[in-house]
Amino acid sequence: MIFTKLCSLAILGILLGNKCVNAVSNSSSRLKFTIEPQALTTSVTQTADFKLLFHGCDDNGHNITLTWDAEEQIKLSPSIITINGCESEHFSINISSSKQGRFIIRPIIITSNLSVVDDARLFVQLKVAQYRPLIIVSMLIGWTYTVCWTIGDYFQAWTSYRRKSVVGLSFDFLYLNIVGNCCYATFNVVLFCSAFIEDEYFRRHPFGLNPVVPNDVGYAVHAVFGNLVLIAQCYIYQNGGTVVSTAVKLLISVYVLMVSVFCGFAIEEQMHWLDFLYILSYVKLSTNLIKYIPQVLMNYRRKSTEGFAISNRLLDLAGGLLSLLQMVLNGWNYDDWQSIVGSPVKFGLGFVSIFFDAIFMVQHYVCYRSHTGDPK
């Protein structure tokens, strides 16, 4: 498929063409501090630990004293660290908080020659929950809705396999879905794997961490695989003459043209590759808003939902509700409602998915309950 090939070429271009841009650096002659891990989660009744690692050597022999820039509710031990000499060292830091919320903790480095110190990306993101058991509950909710979203396509694949037919399944829905998921997978894979892209992201978000984690990569790649299986079934089993509509073909052509143009801009260095990835995320957003409409219209015209696995939508509905529940639960437990307000797109897409799932429920269980086949 041309869109899949285009996304693959974009990944190769970014990873192979730009990864080594910052490979040569003069930072080896500087003192370097790193913190591991940079993201910590605890509760107001618990403590957490991280390590401060010191590398390199100060040719001028300056002593270095380090203390912490943190809110008064944050307690760190040791609160002051002194470093002498050139050997690499590591220090274990104990941290606790008497207040829930999200905090950024940075070290204050005191030396007579700050130019020899490389303190880039030197901070800790601390999330403090009111109740620790709710952290575990939130984690379980996250795994549950991920499983719901992951296995949903298999129910549709099984339905088509059992019937040896894909009649009742909208090809428009499938192709819009594969376009969006290819863009989503490209975004996740590249941002997770490319140091070049990650460095640009950190430059724009000095106190941010990479938003893509291994689970995101696995889920996105699996979603593309699941879509390809469903599309392959459309050409193996009886399809009743169903084809991709002209309108969707034109829309996908616009997507391909747009992605190609912006990919060209990135290759010619007229825009950064990170901005190109954001373009892909907007494509994913737009497809999510419209991809369900063709299936709703097909069910309406046929006056039947036969061939369309309602179990897939039940799992999607459960996943969407659990995702929103997790956001609300975390907002309350961490006193961090800004995480919801600051992500209106994610929150809004959750409601869009739930809205269409509700329509499918009504069509299947109310409107066309007695119709088990195509109308004559």
Tab-separated table of C-alpha atoms in Angstrom:
chain	number	residue	atom	x	y	z
A	1	MET	CA	0.000	0.000	0.000
A	2	ILE	CA	1.434	3.362	-1.029
A	3	PHE	CA	0.715	5.099	2.275
A	4	THR	CA	2.460	2.358	4.260
A	5	LYS	CA	5.490	2.547	1.963
A	6	LEU	CA	5.585	6.324	2.330
A	7	CYS	CA	5.589	6.064	6.130
A	8	SER	CA	8.362	3.456	5.968
A	9	LEU	CA	10.483	5.734	3.795
A	10	ALA	CA	9.924	8.592	6.235
A	11	ILE	CA	11.136	6.432	9.119
A	12	LEU	CA	14.256	5.386	7.222
A	13	GLY	CA	14.973	8.953	6.168
A	14	ILE	CA	14.796	10.243	9.701
A	15	LEU	CA	16.671	7.409	11.384
A	16	LEU	CA	19.431	7.021	8.797
A	17	GLY	CA	19.761	10.538	7.486
A	18	ASN	CA	19.712	12.567	10.680
A	19	LYS	CA	20.645	10.354	13.603
A	20	CYS	CA	24.340	11.181	13.443
A	21	VAL	CA	24.022	14.940	13.155
A	22	ASN	CA	24.982	15.496	16.762
A	23	ALA	CA	27.370	12.573	17.005
A	24	VAL	CA	30.434	14.809	17.183
A	25	SER	CA	30.500	16.871	20.336
A	26	ASN	CA	33.078	18.531	22.496
A	27	SER	CA	31.206	17.702	25.673
A	28	SER	CA	33.635	14.907	26.523
A	29	SER	CA	35.980	17.507	27.968
A	30	ARG	CA	33.330	18.826	30.337
A	31	LEU	CA	32.002	17.644	33.649
A	32	LYS	CA	28.692	15.898	33.099
A	33	PHE	CA	25.887	15.150	35.534
A	34	THR	CA	23.024	12.779	34.823
A	35	ILE	CA	20.019	11.684	36.862
A	36	GLU	CA	18.490	8.210	36.707
A	37	PRO	CA	15.577	7.830	36.550
A	38	GLN	CA	14.225	11.237	35.608
A	39	ALA	CA	10.606	10.328	36.344
A	40	LEU	CA	9.501	9.212	39.815
A	41	THR	CA	6.097	8.360	41.253
A	42	THR	CA	5.407	8.164	44.973
A	43	SER	CA	2.800	9.171	47.560
A	44	VAL	CA	2.724	11.604	50.441
A	45	THR	CA	3.436	8.754	52.855
A	46	GLN	CA	6.275	7.161	50.883
A	47	THR	CA	9.803	8.001	49.795
A	48	ALA	CA	11.542	7.414	46.480
A	49	ASP	CA	15.154	7.218	45.356
A	50	PHE	CA	17.113	8.336	42.330
A	51	LYS	CA	20.801	8.423	41.446
A	52	LEU	CA	22.953	11.420	40.615
A	53	LEU	CA	25.816	10.334	38.361
A	54	PHE	CA	28.974	12.376	37.906
A	55	HIS	CA	31.272	11.855	34.892
A	56	GLY	CA	34.355	13.523	33.498
A	57	CYS	CA	37.121	15.632	34.945
A	58	ASP	CA	37.668	19.308	35.636
A	59	ASP	CA	41.127	20.129	34.306
A	60	ASN	CA	41.346	23.185	36.544
A	61	GLY	CA	40.724	21.189	39.686
A	62	HIS	CA	37.685	23.175	40.862
A	63	ASN	CA	35.643	21.761	43.701
A	64	ILE	CA	31.920	21.468	43.058
A	65	THR	CA	29.105	21.825	45.565
A	66	LEU	CA	25.593	20.792	44.645
A	67	THR	CA	22.302	21.607	46.352
A	68	TRP	CA	18.666	21.441	45.201
A	69	ASP	CA	16.088	23.804	43.749
A	70	ALA	CA	12.767	22.413	45.007
A	71	GLU	CA	9.597	23.557	46.729
A	72	GLU	CA	9.637	23.628	50.498
A	73	GLN	CA	7.329	20.588	50.698
A	74	ILE	CA	10.036	18.495	49.005
A	75	LYS	CA	12.714	16.961	51.210
A	76	LEU	CA	15.936	15.578	49.713
A	77	SER	CA	18.723	13.715	51.459
A	78	PRO	CA	21.574	14.451	51.246
A	79	SER	CA	20.638	18.065	50.681
A	80	ILE	CA	24.215	19.106	49.879
A	81	ILE	CA	26.799	17.157	47.861
A	82	THR	CA	30.474	18.064	47.479
A	83	ILE	CA	32.587	16.620	44.673
A	84	ASN	CA	36.392	16.708	44.526
A	85	GLY	CA	38.778	15.180	42.015
A	86	CYS	CA	38.249	13.557	38.641
A	87	GLU	CA	36.892	10.087	39.260
A	88	SER	CA	33.323	9.256	38.304
A	89	GLU	CA	30.960	8.984	41.235
A	90	HIS	CA	27.312	8.262	41.882
A	91	PHE	CA	25.125	9.399	44.757
A	92	SER	CA	21.839	7.908	45.926
A	93	ILE	CA	19.282	10.598	46.717
A	94	ASN	CA	16.223	10.020	48.886
A	95	ILE	CA	13.206	12.206	48.143
A	96	SER	CA	9.817	12.686	49.794
A	97	SER	CA	6.972	15.179	49.709
A	98	SER	CA	4.318	16.311	52.136
A	99	LYS	CA	2.104	17.549	49.306
A	100	GLN	CA	0.495	15.807	46.327
A	101	GLY	CA	1.075	17.094	42.826
A	102	ARG	CA	3.681	17.238	40.077
A	103	PHE	CA	7.058	18.821	40.759
A	104	ILE	CA	10.276	19.586	38.917
A	105	ILE	CA	13.421	19.260	41.053
A	106	ARG	CA	16.687	20.697	39.719
A	107	PRO	CA	20.171	20.724	41.222
A	108	ILE	CA	21.960	23.988	41.862
A	109	ILE	CA	25.623	23.528	40.928
A	110	ILE	CA	28.089	25.852	42.639
A	111	THR	CA	31.549	26.100	41.101
A	112	SER	CA	33.943	28.853	40.165
A	113	ASN	CA	33.810	27.842	36.521
A	114	LEU	CA	30.321	26.884	35.369
A	115	SER	CA	31.472	26.642	31.743
A	116	VAL	CA	33.072	23.266	32.462
A	117	VAL	CA	29.822	21.776	33.759
A	118	ASP	CA	27.394	20.026	31.391
A	119	ASP	CA	24.062	20.139	33.244
A	120	ALA	CA	21.780	19.750	30.217
A	121	ARG	CA	18.569	17.881	30.974
A	122	LEU	CA	19.437	17.716	34.670
A	123	PHE	CA	16.130	17.479	36.521
A	124	VAL	CA	13.668	15.065	38.098
A	125	GLN	CA	9.935	14.924	37.417
A	126	LEU	CA	8.222	13.877	40.621
A	127	LYS	CA	4.561	12.791	40.770
A	128	VAL	CA	3.170	12.575	44.284
A	129	ALA	CA	-0.160	10.826	44.815
A	130	GLN	CA	-2.483	11.254	47.753
A	131	TYR	CA	-3.107	7.501	48.041
A	132	ARG	CA	-0.584	4.893	46.911
A	133	PRO	CA	-3.152	2.091	46.304
A	134	LEU	CA	-4.767	4.288	43.659
A	135	ILE	CA	-1.458	4.296	41.755
A	136	ILE	CA	-1.770	0.534	41.420
A	137	VAL	CA	-5.462	0.816	40.491
A	138	SER	CA	-4.587	3.351	37.788
A	139	MET	CA	-1.880	1.062	36.417
A	140	LEU	CA	-4.297	-1.877	36.269
A	141	ILE	CA	-6.877	0.287	34.504
A	142	GLY	CA	-4.232	1.304	31.969
A	143	TRP	CA	-3.293	-2.278	31.181
A	144	THR	CA	-6.964	-3.264	30.964
A	145	TYR	CA	-7.961	-0.656	28.402
A	146	THR	CA	-4.796	-1.333	26.394
A	147	VAL	CA	-5.768	-5.014	26.188
A	148	CYS	CA	-9.333	-4.057	25.195
A	149	TRP	CA	-8.091	-1.888	22.342
A	150	THR	CA	-5.449	-4.404	21.270
A	151	ILE	CA	-7.600	-7.510	20.916
A	152	GLY	CA	-10.641	-5.825	19.367
A	153	ASP	CA	-9.553	-6.391	15.758
A	154	TYR	CA	-9.245	-10.124	16.383
A	155	PHE	CA	-12.979	-10.356	17.077
A	156	GLN	CA	-13.706	-8.715	13.727
A	157	ALA	CA	-11.190	-11.013	12.009
A	158	TRP	CA	-12.808	-14.063	13.617
A	159	THR	CA	-16.282	-12.923	12.557
A	160	SER	CA	-15.157	-12.564	8.938
A	161	TYR	CA	-13.310	-15.902	9.045
A	162	ARG	CA	-16.301	-17.735	10.490
A	163	ARG	CA	-18.668	-16.291	7.879
A	164	LYS	CA	-16.100	-16.505	5.041
A	165	SER	CA	-17.481	-13.112	4.124
A	166	VAL	CA	-16.767	-9.443	4.824
A	167	VAL	CA	-20.187	-8.251	3.695
A	168	GLY	CA	-21.342	-5.704	6.250
A	169	LEU	CA	-17.869	-4.325	6.946
A	170	SER	CA	-17.124	-0.893	5.501
A	171	PHE	CA	-13.962	-0.767	3.385
A	172	ASP	CA	-13.928	3.005	3.871
A	173	PHE	CA	-13.661	2.499	7.628
A	174	LEU	CA	-10.790	0.029	7.217
A	175	TYR	CA	-8.758	2.209	4.853
A	176	LEU	CA	-9.189	5.392	6.873
A	177	ASN	CA	-8.175	3.399	9.930
A	178	ILE	CA	-4.986	2.037	8.309
A	179	VAL	CA	-3.986	5.532	7.196
A	180	GLY	CA	-4.393	6.916	10.704
A	181	ASN	CA	-2.647	4.000	12.369
A	182	CYS	CA	0.294	4.100	9.947
A	183	CYS	CA	0.787	7.759	10.843
A	184	TYR	CA	0.446	6.980	14.554
A	185	ALA	CA	2.947	4.104	14.350
A	186	THR	CA	5.440	6.242	12.428
A	187	PHE	CA	5.159	9.013	15.011
A	188	ASN	CA	5.751	6.621	17.919
A	189	VAL	CA	8.550	4.568	16.357
A	190	VAL	CA	10.564	7.564	15.175
A	191	LEU	CA	10.176	9.691	18.311
A	192	PHE	CA	11.119	6.683	20.447
A	193	CYS	CA	14.085	5.474	18.354
A	194	SER	CA	15.658	8.619	16.917
A	195	ALA	CA	18.076	10.522	19.188
A	196	PHE	CA	17.998	13.374	16.658
A	197	ILE	CA	14.231	13.820	16.974
A	198	GLU	CA	14.340	13.336	20.733
A	199	ASP	CA	16.973	16.082	21.116
A	200	GLU	CA	14.770	18.521	19.214
A	201	TYR	CA	11.796	17.576	21.366
A	202	PHE	CA	13.844	18.235	24.514
A	203	ARG	CA	15.008	21.578	23.097
A	204	ARG	CA	11.381	22.669	22.753
A	205	HIS	CA	10.352	21.106	26.070
A	206	PRO	CA	13.326	21.655	28.427
A	207	PHE	CA	11.619	19.939	31.375
A	208	GLY	CA	9.779	17.301	29.384
A	209	LEU	CA	10.451	13.605	28.955
A	210	ASN	CA	9.953	11.570	25.819
A	211	PRO	CA	6.157	11.078	25.659
A	212	VAL	CA	6.527	7.759	23.819
A	213	VAL	CA	7.224	4.646	25.873
A	214	PRO	CA	7.828	1.067	24.613
A	215	ASN	CA	4.159	0.144	25.200
A	216	ASP	CA	3.091	2.921	22.815
A	217	VAL	CA	5.376	1.583	20.091
A	218	GLY	CA	4.144	-1.986	20.522
A	219	TYR	CA	0.492	-0.976	20.541
A	220	ALA	CA	0.820	1.250	17.447
A	221	VAL	CA	2.705	-1.342	15.384
A	222	HIS	CA	0.240	-4.044	16.419
A	223	ALA	CA	-2.673	-1.805	15.387
A	224	VAL	CA	-1.217	-1.553	11.863
A	225	PHE	CA	-0.804	-5.332	11.754
A	226	GLY	CA	-4.412	-5.859	12.843
A	227	ASN	CA	-5.677	-3.447	10.177
A	228	LEU	CA	-3.664	-5.219	7.476
A	229	VAL	CA	-5.192	-8.560	8.493
A	230	LEU	CA	-8.702	-7.141	8.158
A	231	ILE	CA	-7.908	-5.577	4.776
A	232	ALA	CA	-6.388	-8.839	3.541
A	233	GLN	CA	-9.619	-10.636	4.452
A	234	CYS	CA	-11.521	-8.225	2.221
A	235	TYR	CA	-9.719	-9.693	-0.803
A	236	ILE	CA	-9.860	-13.319	0.375
A	237	TYR	CA	-13.491	-13.703	1.392
A	238	GLN	CA	-16.756	-12.795	-0.294
A	239	ASN	CA	-17.210	-9.044	-0.242
A	240	GLY	CA	-20.525	-8.605	-2.030
A	241	GLY	CA	-19.031	-6.081	-4.415
A	242	THR	CA	-18.074	-3.678	-1.619
A	243	VAL	CA	-15.324	-1.245	-2.618
A	244	VAL	CA	-13.646	1.840	-1.251
A	245	SER	CA	-15.803	4.849	-2.110
A	246	THR	CA	-14.596	7.574	-4.458
A	247	ALA	CA	-14.830	10.158	-1.697
A	248	VAL	CA	-12.539	8.173	0.594
A	249	LYS	CA	-10.120	7.474	-2.267
A	250	LEU	CA	-9.891	11.211	-2.887
A	251	LEU	CA	-9.438	11.919	0.818
A	252	ILE	CA	-6.652	9.350	1.130
A	253	SER	CA	-5.026	10.831	-1.984
A	254	VAL	CA	-5.068	14.228	-0.282
A	255	TYR	CA	-3.444	12.686	2.799
A	256	VAL	CA	-0.743	11.019	0.699
A	257	LEU	CA	-0.063	14.232	-1.229
A	258	MET	CA	0.084	16.304	1.945
A	259	VAL	CA	2.417	13.877	3.721
A	260	SER	CA	4.632	13.665	0.619
A	261	VAL	CA	4.911	17.450	0.370
A	262	PHE	CA	5.810	17.905	4.029
A	263	CYS	CA	8.204	14.962	3.885
A	264	GLY	CA	9.911	16.740	0.986
A	265	PHE	CA	10.143	19.914	3.063
A	266	ALA	CA	11.807	17.945	5.850
A	267	ILE	CA	14.254	16.270	3.462
A	268	GLU	CA	15.176	19.686	2.039
A	269	GLU	CA	15.531	20.991	5.613
A	270	GLN	CA	12.756	23.524	5.141
A	271	MET	CA	11.117	22.187	8.295
A	272	HIS	CA	12.283	20.022	11.156
A	273	TRP	CA	11.504	16.300	11.129
A	274	LEU	CA	9.738	16.713	14.472
A	275	ASP	CA	7.258	19.064	12.801
A	276	PHE	CA	6.750	16.446	10.097
A	277	LEU	CA	5.860	13.938	12.815
A	278	TYR	CA	3.355	16.420	14.210
A	279	ILE	CA	1.779	16.575	10.729
A	280	LEU	CA	1.366	12.790	10.885
A	281	SER	CA	-0.289	13.117	14.280
A	282	TYR	CA	-2.784	15.593	12.798
A	283	VAL	CA	-3.606	13.082	10.070
A	284	LYS	CA	-4.251	10.485	12.770
A	285	LEU	CA	-6.475	12.971	14.598
A	286	SER	CA	-8.539	13.780	11.516
A	287	THR	CA	-9.051	10.127	10.553
A	288	ASN	CA	-10.236	9.337	14.078
A	289	LEU	CA	-12.899	12.007	13.774
A	290	ILE	CA	-14.415	10.652	10.541
A	291	LYS	CA	-13.494	6.973	10.178
A	292	TYR	CA	-16.627	5.629	11.904
A	293	ILE	CA	-19.081	7.558	9.737
A	294	PRO	CA	-18.924	5.180	6.709
A	295	GLN	CA	-19.693	2.157	8.929
A	296	VAL	CA	-22.623	3.937	10.566
A	297	LEU	CA	-24.024	4.820	7.123
A	298	MET	CA	-23.511	1.273	5.831
A	299	ASN	CA	-25.421	-0.166	8.797
A	300	TYR	CA	-28.181	2.364	8.197
A	301	ARG	CA	-28.487	1.576	4.482
A	302	ARG	CA	-28.471	-2.184	5.054
A	303	LYS	CA	-30.721	-1.942	8.116
A	304	SER	CA	-28.444	-4.567	9.616
A	305	THR	CA	-25.183	-4.908	11.537
A	306	GLU	CA	-24.477	-8.467	10.404
A	307	GLY	CA	-20.833	-8.859	9.446
A	308	PHE	CA	-19.760	-6.017	11.730
A	309	ALA	CA	-18.438	-7.489	14.998
A	310	ILE	CA	-20.246	-5.654	17.771
A	311	SER	CA	-17.870	-7.263	20.295
A	312	ASN	CA	-15.114	-5.111	18.796
A	313	ARG	CA	-17.087	-1.972	19.609
A	314	LEU	CA	-17.961	-3.256	23.087
A	315	LEU	CA	-14.254	-3.640	23.820
A	316	ASP	CA	-13.538	-0.230	22.305
A	317	LEU	CA	-16.277	1.320	24.449
A	318	ALA	CA	-14.911	-0.347	27.572
A	319	GLY	CA	-11.411	0.842	26.698
A	320	GLY	CA	-12.559	4.415	26.095
A	321	LEU	CA	-14.497	4.594	29.355
A	322	LEU	CA	-11.574	3.128	31.302
A	323	SER	CA	-9.178	5.588	29.659
A	324	LEU	CA	-11.327	8.542	30.723
A	325	LEU	CA	-11.719	7.025	34.189
A	326	GLN	CA	-7.942	6.771	34.518
A	327	MET	CA	-7.490	10.418	33.523
A	328	VAL	CA	-10.038	11.568	36.109
A	329	LEU	CA	-8.616	9.255	38.786
A	330	ASN	CA	-5.069	10.497	38.203
A	331	GLY	CA	-6.236	14.105	38.130
A	332	TRP	CA	-7.782	13.674	41.579
A	333	ASN	CA	-5.048	11.487	43.094
A	334	TYR	CA	-2.203	13.755	41.947
A	335	ASP	CA	-4.207	16.996	42.208
A	336	ASP	CA	-3.242	17.495	38.576
A	337	TRP	CA	-6.364	18.490	36.650
A	338	GLN	CA	-4.135	20.423	34.285
A	339	SER	CA	-3.153	17.098	32.705
A	340	ILE	CA	-6.748	16.822	31.453
A	341	VAL	CA	-7.239	20.477	30.575
A	342	GLY	CA	-3.830	20.484	28.881
A	343	SER	CA	-4.775	17.507	26.666
A	344	PRO	CA	-8.157	18.489	25.211
A	345	VAL	CA	-7.488	16.574	21.985
A	346	LYS	CA	-6.904	13.273	23.798
A	347	PHE	CA	-9.903	13.860	26.027
A	348	GLY	CA	-12.071	14.902	23.078
A	349	LEU	CA	-11.084	11.906	20.952
A	350	GLY	CA	-12.078	9.634	23.812
A	351	PHE	CA	-15.557	11.138	23.772
A	352	VAL	CA	-15.772	10.880	19.955
A	353	SER	CA	-14.964	7.164	20.111
A	354	ILE	CA	-17.492	6.600	22.907
A	355	PHE	CA	-20.134	8.571	20.983
A	356	PHE	CA	-19.818	6.392	17.873
A	357	ASP	CA	-19.622	3.208	19.943
A	358	ALA	CA	-22.935	4.230	21.516
A	359	ILE	CA	-24.424	4.677	18.024
A	360	PHE	CA	-23.260	1.189	17.061
A	361	MET	CA	-24.822	-0.190	20.243
A	362	VAL	CA	-28.157	1.430	19.406
A	363	GLN	CA	-28.023	0.182	15.824
A	364	HIS	CA	-27.194	-3.379	16.838
A	365	TYR	CA	-29.352	-3.866	19.911
A	366	VAL	CA	-32.287	-1.523	19.193
A	367	CYS	CA	-32.774	-0.406	15.609
A	368	TYR	CA	-31.787	-3.508	13.636
A	369	ARG	CA	-32.089	-6.187	16.289
A	370	SER	CA	-34.470	-8.333	14.247
A	371	HIS	CA	-32.521	-7.948	10.982
A	372	THR	CA	-29.922	-10.664	10.663
A	373	GLY	CA	-29.170	-10.348	6.978
A	374	ASP	CA	-29.088	-7.937	4.085
A	375	PRO	CA	-32.393	-6.360	3.198
A	376	LYS	CA	-33.868	-7.398	-0.079
